XYZ file of C-alpha atoms in Angstrom:
394
model
C 289.494 15.850 -35.752
C 287.371 18.735 -37.073
C 284.256 17.592 -35.176
C 286.168 17.633 -31.872
C 287.621 21.072 -32.639
C 284.130 22.456 -33.334
C 282.895 20.933 -30.068
C 285.690 22.713 -28.209
C 284.983 26.061 -29.905
C 281.257 25.851 -29.156
C 281.992 24.958 -25.525
C 284.315 27.964 -25.269
C 281.650 30.234 -26.758
C 279.105 28.937 -24.233
C 281.453 29.677 -21.346
C 282.097 33.232 -22.572
C 278.392 33.845 -23.147
C 277.463 32.563 -19.685
C 280.113 34.742 -18.023
C 279.045 37.857 -19.921
C 275.311 36.979 -19.816
C 274.938 38.296 -23.366
C 272.578 36.686 -25.844
C 275.253 36.222 -28.527
C 272.767 36.264 -31.410
C 275.287 37.247 -34.096
C 277.772 34.562 -33.045
C 274.911 32.062 -32.966
C 273.883 32.884 -36.540
C 277.474 32.668 -37.815
C 278.033 29.309 -36.069
C 274.677 27.961 -37.314
C 275.407 28.910 -40.919
C 278.812 27.263 -40.643
C 277.383 24.028 -39.247
C 274.638 24.011 -41.886
C 277.115 24.414 -44.750
C 279.429 21.831 -43.204
C 276.600 19.297 -43.129
C 275.316 20.181 -46.589
C 278.726 19.839 -48.229
C 279.739 16.630 -46.453
C 280.446 13.388 -48.256
C 280.447 10.036 -46.497
C 279.837 11.377 -42.980
C 277.356 9.467 -40.847
C 276.638 5.780 -40.451
C 273.807 5.777 -43.044
C 275.236 8.150 -45.649
C 275.810 5.643 -48.455
C 272.589 3.636 -47.926
C 270.624 6.911 -48.116
C 272.626 7.878 -51.194
C 271.671 4.561 -52.785
C 267.992 5.040 -51.941
C 268.027 8.466 -53.586
C 269.796 7.321 -56.754
C 267.328 4.427 -57.132
C 264.235 6.591 -56.612
C 262.289 7.000 -59.895
C 261.853 10.572 -61.202
C 258.097 10.098 -61.152
C 255.900 10.685 -58.089
C 253.410 7.962 -59.004
C 256.148 5.361 -59.317
C 257.725 6.518 -56.060
C 254.388 6.100 -54.258
C 253.991 2.633 -55.788
C 257.255 1.442 -54.185
C 255.365 0.024 -51.206
C 258.114 -2.479 -50.393
C 260.667 0.283 -49.950
C 262.155 0.847 -46.494
C 261.540 4.575 -46.986
C 258.253 6.179 -45.907
C 255.889 7.490 -48.571
C 256.509 11.161 -47.764
C 260.255 10.720 -48.023
C 259.863 8.803 -51.314
C 257.782 11.639 -52.765
C 260.286 14.189 -51.431
C 263.164 12.352 -53.138
C 261.161 11.932 -56.333
C 260.543 15.698 -56.580
C 264.293 16.326 -56.506
C 264.805 13.595 -59.106
C 262.173 15.213 -61.365
C 264.046 18.509 -61.054
C 267.197 16.721 -62.204
C 269.080 17.254 -58.937
C 271.951 14.872 -58.264
C 272.535 13.382 -54.826
C 274.930 16.189 -53.829
C 272.241 18.825 -54.398
C 269.626 16.707 -52.625
C 271.741 16.183 -49.507
C 272.793 19.844 -49.457
C 269.208 21.118 -49.689
C 267.889 18.615 -47.152
C 270.646 19.363 -44.643
C 270.142 23.126 -44.974
C 266.360 22.729 -44.636
C 266.571 20.640 -41.456
C 269.288 22.839 -39.940
C 267.255 25.976 -40.694
C 264.205 24.558 -38.912
C 266.189 23.763 -35.776
C 268.002 27.108 -35.840
C 264.703 28.968 -36.214
C 263.266 27.294 -33.110
C 266.425 27.928 -31.083
C 266.572 31.578 -32.170
C 262.939 32.182 -31.219
C 262.843 30.235 -27.941
C 266.291 29.962 -26.331
C 267.601 32.449 -23.776
C 271.176 31.174 -24.267
C 271.342 30.424 -27.974
C 274.950 29.236 -28.056
C 274.261 26.755 -25.258
C 271.254 25.405 -27.182
C 273.415 25.128 -30.297
C 276.052 23.233 -28.314
C 273.433 20.766 -27.014
C 272.045 20.327 -30.522
C 275.499 19.835 -32.049
C 276.734 17.490 -29.327
C 273.716 15.175 -29.228
C 271.627 15.519 -32.393
C 273.669 17.062 -35.231
C 275.753 14.002 -36.167
C 272.771 11.651 -36.096
C 269.751 13.585 -37.334
C 271.487 15.965 -39.718
C 274.357 13.811 -40.987
C 272.919 10.312 -40.833
C 269.222 9.369 -40.508
C 267.801 12.028 -42.807
C 264.141 11.049 -42.803
C 263.835 10.988 -39.011
C 265.852 14.198 -38.965
C 263.117 15.785 -41.087
C 260.436 14.346 -38.782
C 262.242 15.635 -35.683
C 262.595 19.104 -37.221
C 258.873 19.147 -38.097
C 258.064 18.190 -34.502
C 260.298 20.969 -33.194
C 258.492 23.550 -35.319
C 255.077 22.174 -34.365
C 255.829 22.006 -30.630
C 257.376 25.451 -30.264
C 255.066 27.221 -32.725
C 251.632 25.674 -32.367
C 251.468 23.622 -29.171
C 253.129 26.481 -27.297
C 250.167 28.645 -28.302
C 247.640 25.911 -27.586
C 246.803 25.410 -31.273
C 246.349 21.645 -31.008
C 244.755 21.089 -34.428
C 247.637 22.775 -36.271
C 250.062 20.807 -34.117
C 248.387 17.509 -35.038
C 248.402 18.427 -38.747
C 252.166 18.974 -38.540
C 252.611 15.629 -36.798
C 250.570 13.972 -39.561
C 252.939 15.497 -42.132
C 255.920 14.291 -40.084
C 254.402 10.796 -40.052
C 254.845 10.669 -43.828
C 258.612 10.811 -43.220
C 258.930 8.670 -40.077
C 256.197 6.865 -38.159
C 257.956 7.278 -34.806
C 256.674 10.857 -34.597
C 253.191 9.571 -33.752
C 254.194 9.165 -30.121
C 254.217 12.960 -29.816
C 250.426 12.946 -30.109
C 250.340 12.310 -26.353
C 251.823 15.755 -25.720
C 248.496 17.642 -26.069
C 247.149 15.281 -23.375
C 250.146 16.019 -21.157
C 249.533 19.719 -21.763
C 246.014 19.325 -20.373
C 247.060 17.622 -17.141
C 250.565 18.879 -16.303
C 249.363 21.830 -14.209
C 247.729 19.356 -11.823
C 250.488 16.752 -11.883
C 253.698 18.820 -12.085
C 253.856 19.424 -8.324
C 252.077 16.169 -7.347
C 254.924 14.130 -5.837
C 252.690 11.151 -5.005
C 251.362 10.865 -8.564
C 254.819 11.222 -10.108
C 256.257 8.656 -7.703
C 253.579 6.205 -8.827
C 254.517 6.882 -12.456
C 258.174 6.181 -11.672
C 257.309 2.930 -9.897
C 255.038 1.841 -12.756
C 257.846 2.518 -15.237
C 260.260 0.525 -13.077
C 257.861 -2.422 -12.877
C 257.380 -2.454 -16.660
C 261.132 -2.231 -17.110
C 261.772 -5.205 -14.825
C 258.990 -7.277 -16.404
C 260.188 -6.362 -19.938
C 256.892 -4.816 -20.989
C 258.417 -3.799 -24.327
C 258.268 -7.411 -25.464
C 254.504 -7.237 -25.090
C 254.543 -4.336 -27.557
C 256.506 -6.434 -30.049
C 253.930 -9.237 -29.809
C 251.076 -6.754 -30.166
C 252.745 -5.271 -33.257
C 252.979 -8.752 -34.767
C 249.254 -9.320 -34.164
C 248.337 -6.154 -36.068
C 250.758 -7.101 -38.883
C 253.503 -4.589 -38.038
C 256.966 -6.090 -38.326
C 259.621 -4.799 -35.934
C 262.947 -6.048 -37.363
C 264.688 -5.890 -34.007
C 264.688 -8.371 -31.170
C 264.573 -7.431 -27.519
C 267.965 -7.508 -25.869
C 269.645 -6.538 -22.657
C 269.051 -2.928 -21.755
C 271.462 -0.161 -22.659
C 273.178 0.595 -19.355
C 274.945 3.683 -20.679
C 271.776 5.040 -22.278
C 269.772 4.646 -19.087
C 272.556 6.157 -16.998
C 272.779 9.205 -19.257
C 269.036 9.783 -19.046
C 269.019 9.468 -15.256
C 271.890 11.967 -15.075
C 270.062 14.306 -17.483
C 266.746 14.378 -15.624
C 268.514 14.676 -12.251
C 270.605 17.543 -13.596
C 267.540 19.315 -15.005
C 265.812 18.953 -11.632
C 268.882 20.379 -9.877
C 268.900 23.410 -12.190
C 265.156 23.826 -11.704
C 265.354 24.005 -7.895
C 268.045 26.674 -8.226
C 265.740 28.867 -10.309
C 263.187 31.336 -9.054
C 259.977 29.454 -9.782
C 258.155 32.737 -10.355
C 260.448 33.491 -13.300
C 259.409 30.305 -15.103
C 256.408 30.213 -17.404
C 253.770 27.502 -17.582
C 255.309 26.439 -20.882
C 258.708 26.015 -19.186
C 257.107 23.596 -16.741
C 255.279 21.840 -19.569
C 258.592 21.242 -21.360
C 260.191 19.846 -18.205
C 257.246 17.554 -17.494
C 257.158 16.333 -21.111
C 260.863 15.534 -20.852
C 260.207 13.657 -17.597
C 257.432 11.583 -19.197
C 259.730 10.795 -22.119
C 262.377 9.455 -19.731
C 259.806 7.176 -18.065
C 258.666 5.858 -21.445
C 262.289 5.166 -22.343
C 262.789 3.083 -19.190
C 259.661 1.108 -20.022
C 260.787 0.123 -23.527
C 264.579 0.285 -23.237
C 265.111 -3.445 -23.855
C 264.372 -2.886 -27.557
C 266.988 -0.541 -29.091
C 264.794 0.566 -32.008
C 262.187 1.919 -29.585
C 264.671 4.539 -28.382
C 263.966 6.451 -31.603
C 260.461 7.133 -30.332
C 261.818 8.948 -27.296
C 264.165 11.280 -29.159
C 261.308 13.729 -29.673
C 260.966 14.165 -25.902
C 264.722 14.134 -25.301
C 265.317 16.822 -27.932
C 263.443 19.306 -25.752
C 266.650 19.551 -23.713
C 268.037 21.765 -26.492
C 265.801 24.539 -25.136
C 265.256 23.357 -21.545
C 268.907 23.493 -20.477
C 269.464 26.993 -21.840
C 266.303 28.556 -20.428
C 266.615 26.987 -16.983
C 270.264 28.029 -16.659
C 269.265 31.556 -17.700
C 266.894 31.731 -14.704
C 269.383 30.401 -12.120
C 269.619 33.044 -9.385
C 273.273 32.714 -8.363
C 275.868 33.651 -11.016
C 278.332 31.153 -9.532
C 275.739 28.368 -9.740
C 274.810 29.502 -13.256
C 278.407 29.248 -14.496
C 278.886 25.927 -12.677
C 275.799 24.226 -14.139
C 276.625 25.589 -17.607
C 280.073 23.999 -17.258
C 278.574 20.682 -16.113
C 276.072 20.801 -18.994
C 278.980 21.325 -21.392
C 280.790 18.309 -19.935
C 277.708 16.072 -20.269
C 277.061 17.139 -23.861
C 280.743 16.832 -24.814
C 280.897 13.315 -23.366
C 277.867 12.231 -25.402
C 279.273 13.851 -28.558
C 282.644 12.148 -28.213
C 280.946 8.803 -27.464
C 278.835 9.117 -30.625
C 281.795 10.030 -32.841
C 283.719 7.054 -31.481
C 280.763 4.728 -32.122
C 280.387 5.984 -35.717
C 283.966 4.929 -36.412
C 283.067 1.375 -35.447
C 279.626 1.198 -37.051
C 280.679 2.408 -40.510
C 283.693 0.106 -40.723
C 286.289 2.855 -40.652
C 289.808 1.666 -41.263
C 290.856 3.437 -38.066
C 288.694 3.462 -34.945
C 290.647 6.282 -33.305
C 288.468 9.204 -32.312
C 290.647 11.869 -33.928
C 290.837 9.902 -37.189
C 287.102 10.312 -37.870
C 287.185 12.207 -41.185
C 285.346 15.120 -42.690
C 285.262 14.847 -46.478
C 283.362 17.208 -48.779
C 281.748 16.843 -52.181
C 284.837 18.552 -53.593
C 287.207 15.735 -52.596
C 284.867 12.731 -52.604
C 287.466 10.135 -53.457
C 289.298 10.772 -50.187
C 286.492 9.145 -48.176
C 287.528 5.708 -49.420
C 290.919 6.179 -47.796
C 289.121 6.095 -44.452
C 286.274 3.589 -44.814
C 285.492 0.126 -46.129
C 282.346 0.012 -48.234
C 280.205 -2.758 -49.691
C 280.089 -2.950 -53.490
C 276.314 -2.419 -53.521
C 276.744 1.020 -51.943
C 279.567 2.282 -54.170
C 278.154 5.286 -56.090
C 277.977 4.948 -59.877
C 280.634 7.614 -60.383
C 283.162 5.327 -58.672
C 284.459 1.854 -59.442
C 286.475 -0.693 -57.486
C 289.670 -2.153 -58.973
C 289.270 -5.860 -58.221
C 293.022 -6.452 -58.318
C 294.147 -3.681 -55.964
C 290.803 -3.180 -54.154
C 291.265 0.554 -54.798
C 288.178 2.645 -55.471
C 288.627 5.284 -58.161
C 286.453 7.883 -59.875
C 285.366 6.972 -63.395
C 285.974 9.482 -66.169
């Protein structure tokens, strides 16, 4: 229930900000702090919360031993990161709190420095990325936050070497970030290709051909040849995912043509073109669900793109209308994700409004809402084999 209420309040704030055309910096900071604390103090939220909890509790408090765990599912940078907290004697609550605050702070910093409509950017972030990359897949959340800093701090200024160093650091947490190394190349050519309709049409057709011929399966075979195991098999494409991305890029294009092109910077166009390339890559590899993680770095640019394009829309009526449509799109995705979490994490109730928010102060309550495997039950709890009740040990 609380996640839906927050979505509504953020949407209301966006509407009021768009009508008044004020920046709303103070409200943005207050809302960001609230969301950061809410994530940091959570317990059991997110589809991967307990597996990540287990990984942390089983990480040795010794960096050398953490590095030596080569068979671990966790990347070396994330293992070292966890090990440092273990050396400091931090329990899992402190680790999750610090990590959530760190990642949230990085995103908030970028939004504050780059967004013209900060509350709208916060709404997009909350609706599409908050539940997944702040509350669930922590290591890719760290990688995504590092990319955000690198893109909007260094690549924006043309400092490619510093950008690549940041991406190398992000690679230590999640290898998917390597795909963002093509962005400096896109930055070199986008001024020639942004307005080239023939070239971009060819790119679209090429992406369509690779989609139809299931080119992503070729990538799986190539990965096997170079001894990289992809533990996911190609399947039918995600109709909803593709539809949402088509709607998103079409909507961004509609906002763009309603802006005064002279008001946009070269970097604005670079962001839009990078987003466009990301969509084409997604179509090419969309038969393999795991590959969608590679495209999130491009998709996440919409956090800034939507806000800045809407800011430059000439007509106030059109501006309010597209902000409202943007809110509807983001809200639909947010509600869809919350509903899917209820099914993925084996919640006892799959009703949208029954998705719980439990904190570290009332941990035991989470087991009233979810079913959990014995291997993931934290050491401070124990299952009564007769009643199946999970209780906190004294």
